[in-house]
CSV table of N, CA and C in Angstrom, one decimal:
chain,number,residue,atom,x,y,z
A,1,UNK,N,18.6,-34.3,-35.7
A,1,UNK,CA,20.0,-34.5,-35.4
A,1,UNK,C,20.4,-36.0,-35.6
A,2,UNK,N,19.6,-37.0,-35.3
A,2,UNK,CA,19.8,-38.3,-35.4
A,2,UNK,C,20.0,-38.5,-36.8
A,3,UNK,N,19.0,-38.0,-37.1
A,3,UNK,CA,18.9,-38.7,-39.4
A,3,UNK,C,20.4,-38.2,-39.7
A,4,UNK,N,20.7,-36.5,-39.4
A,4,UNK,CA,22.0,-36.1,-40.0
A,4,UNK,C,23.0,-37.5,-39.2
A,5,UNK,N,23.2,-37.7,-38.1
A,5,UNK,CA,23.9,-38.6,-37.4
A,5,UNK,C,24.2,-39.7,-38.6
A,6,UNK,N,23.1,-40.5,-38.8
A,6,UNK,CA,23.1,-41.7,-39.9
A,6,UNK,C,23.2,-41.3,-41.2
A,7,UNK,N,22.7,-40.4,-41.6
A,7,UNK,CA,22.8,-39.8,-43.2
A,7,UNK,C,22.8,-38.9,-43.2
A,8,UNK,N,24.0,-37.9,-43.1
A,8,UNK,CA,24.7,-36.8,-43.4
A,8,UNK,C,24.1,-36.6,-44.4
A,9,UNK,N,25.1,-37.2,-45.5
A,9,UNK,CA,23.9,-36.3,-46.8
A,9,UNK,C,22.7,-36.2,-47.6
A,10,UNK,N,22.1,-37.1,-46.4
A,10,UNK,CA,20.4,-36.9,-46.8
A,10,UNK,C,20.1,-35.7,-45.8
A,11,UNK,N,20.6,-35.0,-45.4
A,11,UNK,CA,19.9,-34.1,-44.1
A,11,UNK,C,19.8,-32.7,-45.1
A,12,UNK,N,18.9,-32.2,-44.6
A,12,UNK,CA,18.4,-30.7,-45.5
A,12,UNK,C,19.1,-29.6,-45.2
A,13,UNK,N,19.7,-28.6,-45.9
A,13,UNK,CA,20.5,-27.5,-45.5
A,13,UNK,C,19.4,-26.7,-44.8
A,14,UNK,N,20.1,-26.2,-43.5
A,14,UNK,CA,19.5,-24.9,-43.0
A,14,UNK,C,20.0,-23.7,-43.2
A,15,UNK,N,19.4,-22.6,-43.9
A,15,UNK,CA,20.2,-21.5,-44.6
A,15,UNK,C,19.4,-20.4,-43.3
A,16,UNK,N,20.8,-20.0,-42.3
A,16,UNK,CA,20.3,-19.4,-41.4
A,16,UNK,C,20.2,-18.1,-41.2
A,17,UNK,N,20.3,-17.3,-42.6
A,17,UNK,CA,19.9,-15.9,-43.1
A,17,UNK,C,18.5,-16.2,-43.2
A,18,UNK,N,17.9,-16.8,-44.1
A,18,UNK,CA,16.8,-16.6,-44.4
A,18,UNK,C,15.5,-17.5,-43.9
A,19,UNK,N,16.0,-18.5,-42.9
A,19,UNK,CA,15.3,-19.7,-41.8
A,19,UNK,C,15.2,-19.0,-40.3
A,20,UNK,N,14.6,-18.2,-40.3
A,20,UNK,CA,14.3,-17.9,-39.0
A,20,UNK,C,13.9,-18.6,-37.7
A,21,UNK,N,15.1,-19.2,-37.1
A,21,UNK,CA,14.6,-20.3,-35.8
A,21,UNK,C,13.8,-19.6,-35.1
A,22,UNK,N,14.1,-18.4,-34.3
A,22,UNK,CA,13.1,-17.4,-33.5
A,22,UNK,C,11.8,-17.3,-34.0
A,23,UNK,N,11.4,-17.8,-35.1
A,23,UNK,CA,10.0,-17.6,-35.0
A,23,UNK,C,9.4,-19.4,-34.4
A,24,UNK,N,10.1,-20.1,-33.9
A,24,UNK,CA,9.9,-21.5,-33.6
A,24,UNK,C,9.4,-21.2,-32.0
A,25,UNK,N,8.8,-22.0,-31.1
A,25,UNK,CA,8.5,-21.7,-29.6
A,25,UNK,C,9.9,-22.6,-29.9
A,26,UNK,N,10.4,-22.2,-28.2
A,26,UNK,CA,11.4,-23.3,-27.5
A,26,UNK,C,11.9,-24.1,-28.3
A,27,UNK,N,11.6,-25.8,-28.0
A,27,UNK,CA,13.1,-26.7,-28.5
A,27,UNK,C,12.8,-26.7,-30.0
A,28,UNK,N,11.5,-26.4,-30.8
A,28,UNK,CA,12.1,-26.2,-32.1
A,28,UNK,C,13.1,-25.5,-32.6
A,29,UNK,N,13.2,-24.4,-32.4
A,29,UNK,CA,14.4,-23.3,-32.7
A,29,UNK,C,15.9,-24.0,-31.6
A,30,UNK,N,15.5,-24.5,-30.4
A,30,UNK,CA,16.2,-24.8,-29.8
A,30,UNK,C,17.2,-26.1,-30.5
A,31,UNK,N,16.5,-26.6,-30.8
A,31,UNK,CA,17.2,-28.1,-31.5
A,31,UNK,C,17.7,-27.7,-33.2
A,32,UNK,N,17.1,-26.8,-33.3
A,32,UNK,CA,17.7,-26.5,-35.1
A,32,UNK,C,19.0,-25.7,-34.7
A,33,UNK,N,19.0,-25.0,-33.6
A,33,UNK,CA,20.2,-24.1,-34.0
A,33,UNK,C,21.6,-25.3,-33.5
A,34,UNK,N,21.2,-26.7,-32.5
A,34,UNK,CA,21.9,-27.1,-32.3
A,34,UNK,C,22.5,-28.4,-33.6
A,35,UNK,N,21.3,-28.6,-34.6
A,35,UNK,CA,21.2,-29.4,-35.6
A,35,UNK,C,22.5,-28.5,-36.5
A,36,UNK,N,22.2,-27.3,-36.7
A,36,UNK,CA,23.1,-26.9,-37.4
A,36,UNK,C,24.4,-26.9,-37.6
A,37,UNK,N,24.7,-26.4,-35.5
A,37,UNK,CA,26.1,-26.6,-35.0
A,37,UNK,C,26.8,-27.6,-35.7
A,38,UNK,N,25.9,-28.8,-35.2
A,38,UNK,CA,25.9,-29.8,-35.6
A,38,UNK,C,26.7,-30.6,-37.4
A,39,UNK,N,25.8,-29.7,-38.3
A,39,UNK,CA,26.3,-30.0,-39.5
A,39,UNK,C,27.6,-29.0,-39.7
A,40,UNK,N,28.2,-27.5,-39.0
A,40,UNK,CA,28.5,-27.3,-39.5
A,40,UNK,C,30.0,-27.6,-38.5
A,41,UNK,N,29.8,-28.7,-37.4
A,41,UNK,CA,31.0,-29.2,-36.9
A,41,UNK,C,31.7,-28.9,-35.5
A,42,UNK,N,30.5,-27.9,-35.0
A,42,UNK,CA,30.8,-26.9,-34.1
A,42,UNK,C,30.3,-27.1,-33.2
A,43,UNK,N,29.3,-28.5,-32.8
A,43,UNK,CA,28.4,-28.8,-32.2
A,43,UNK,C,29.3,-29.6,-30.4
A,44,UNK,N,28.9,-29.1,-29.2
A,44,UNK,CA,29.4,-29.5,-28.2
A,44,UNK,C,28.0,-29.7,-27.5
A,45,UNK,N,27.9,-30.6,-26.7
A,45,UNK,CA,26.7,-30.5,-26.0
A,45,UNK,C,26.6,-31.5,-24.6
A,46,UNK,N,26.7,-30.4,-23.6
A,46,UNK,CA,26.6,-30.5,-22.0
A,46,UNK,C,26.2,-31.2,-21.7
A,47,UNK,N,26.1,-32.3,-21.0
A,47,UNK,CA,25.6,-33.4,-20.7
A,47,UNK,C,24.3,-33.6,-19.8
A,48,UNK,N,24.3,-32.3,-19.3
A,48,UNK,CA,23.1,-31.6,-18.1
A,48,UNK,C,22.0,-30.8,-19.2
A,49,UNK,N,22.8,-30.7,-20.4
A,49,UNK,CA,21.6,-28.8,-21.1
A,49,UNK,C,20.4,-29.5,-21.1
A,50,UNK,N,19.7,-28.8,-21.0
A,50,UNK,CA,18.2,-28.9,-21.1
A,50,UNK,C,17.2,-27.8,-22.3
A,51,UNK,N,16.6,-28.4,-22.4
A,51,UNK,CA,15.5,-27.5,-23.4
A,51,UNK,C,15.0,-26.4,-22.4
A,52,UNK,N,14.8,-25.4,-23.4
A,52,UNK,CA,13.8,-24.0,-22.6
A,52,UNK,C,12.7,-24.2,-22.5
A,53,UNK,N,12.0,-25.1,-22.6
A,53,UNK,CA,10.9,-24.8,-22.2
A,53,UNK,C,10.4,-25.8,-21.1
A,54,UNK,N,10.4,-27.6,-22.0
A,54,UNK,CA,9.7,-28.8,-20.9
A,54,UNK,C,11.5,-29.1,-20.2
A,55,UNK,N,12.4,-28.4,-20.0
A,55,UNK,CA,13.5,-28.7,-19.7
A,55,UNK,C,13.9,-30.6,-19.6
A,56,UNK,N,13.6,-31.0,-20.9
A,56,UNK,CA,14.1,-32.1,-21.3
A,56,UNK,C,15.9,-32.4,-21.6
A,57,UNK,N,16.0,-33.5,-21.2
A,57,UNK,CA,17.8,-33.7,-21.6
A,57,UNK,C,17.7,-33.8,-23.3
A,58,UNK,N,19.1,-32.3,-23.6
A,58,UNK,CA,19.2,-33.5,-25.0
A,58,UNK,C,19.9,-34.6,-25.1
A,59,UNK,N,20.4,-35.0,-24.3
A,59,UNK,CA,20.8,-36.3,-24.2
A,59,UNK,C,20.1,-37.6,-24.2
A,60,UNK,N,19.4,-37.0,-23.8
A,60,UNK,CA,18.7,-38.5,-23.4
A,60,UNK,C,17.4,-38.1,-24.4
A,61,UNK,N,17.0,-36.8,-24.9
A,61,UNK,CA,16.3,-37.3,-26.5
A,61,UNK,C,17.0,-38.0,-27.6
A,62,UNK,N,18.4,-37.8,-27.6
A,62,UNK,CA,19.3,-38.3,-28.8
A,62,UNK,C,18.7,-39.8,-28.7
A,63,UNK,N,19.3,-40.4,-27.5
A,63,UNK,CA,19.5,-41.6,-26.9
A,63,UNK,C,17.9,-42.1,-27.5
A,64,UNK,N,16.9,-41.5,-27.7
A,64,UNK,CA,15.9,-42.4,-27.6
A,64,UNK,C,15.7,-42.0,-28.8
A,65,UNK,N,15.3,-40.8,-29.4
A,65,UNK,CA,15.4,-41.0,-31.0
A,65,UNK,C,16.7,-42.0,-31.7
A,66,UNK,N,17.5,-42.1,-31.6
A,66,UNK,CA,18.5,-42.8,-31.8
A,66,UNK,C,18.1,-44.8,-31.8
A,67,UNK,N,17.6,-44.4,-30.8
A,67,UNK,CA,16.8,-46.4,-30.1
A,67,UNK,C,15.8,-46.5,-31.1
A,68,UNK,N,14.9,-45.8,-31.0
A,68,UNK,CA,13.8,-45.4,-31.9
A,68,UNK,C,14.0,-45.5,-33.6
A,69,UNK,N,15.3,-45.2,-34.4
A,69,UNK,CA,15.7,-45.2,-35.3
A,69,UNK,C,16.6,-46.4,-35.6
A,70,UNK,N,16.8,-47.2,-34.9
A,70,UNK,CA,17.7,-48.4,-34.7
A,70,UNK,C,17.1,-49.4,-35.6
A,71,UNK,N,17.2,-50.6,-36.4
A,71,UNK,CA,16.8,-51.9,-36.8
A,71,UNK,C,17.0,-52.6,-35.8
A,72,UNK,N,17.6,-53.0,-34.7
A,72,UNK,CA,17.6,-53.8,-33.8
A,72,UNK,C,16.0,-53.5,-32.4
């Protein structure tokens, strides 16, 4: 979600006919279906949600992938 964030159009299409998130455990499927939202504009995200499984914020993964991706 970060890379799309910085480079939209370096980010890989997810063709969600034939990409089956459901076969992912938890936040992988979890974070693709919101990556997608995402690209396709639709993307809202609760400031509390948490992942299903290690009930992690995505917020505060953004935040650190984000730091993490920074030059500064």
């Amino acid at each position: 979600m970060v890379q799309h964030q910085q480079a939209p159009s370096l980010s890989p299409e997810i063709d969600g006919i034939e990409f089956n998130t459901g076969q992912f455990d938890g936040e992988v499927g979890w974070i693709l279906t919101r990556l997608q939202a995402q690209i396709d504009g639709t993307l809202t995200v609760d400031p509390d949600e948490v992942g299903p499984n290690s009930g992690q914020s995505l917020q505060s993964q953004l935040a650190l992938y984000k730091r993490l991706c920074s030059e500064n």
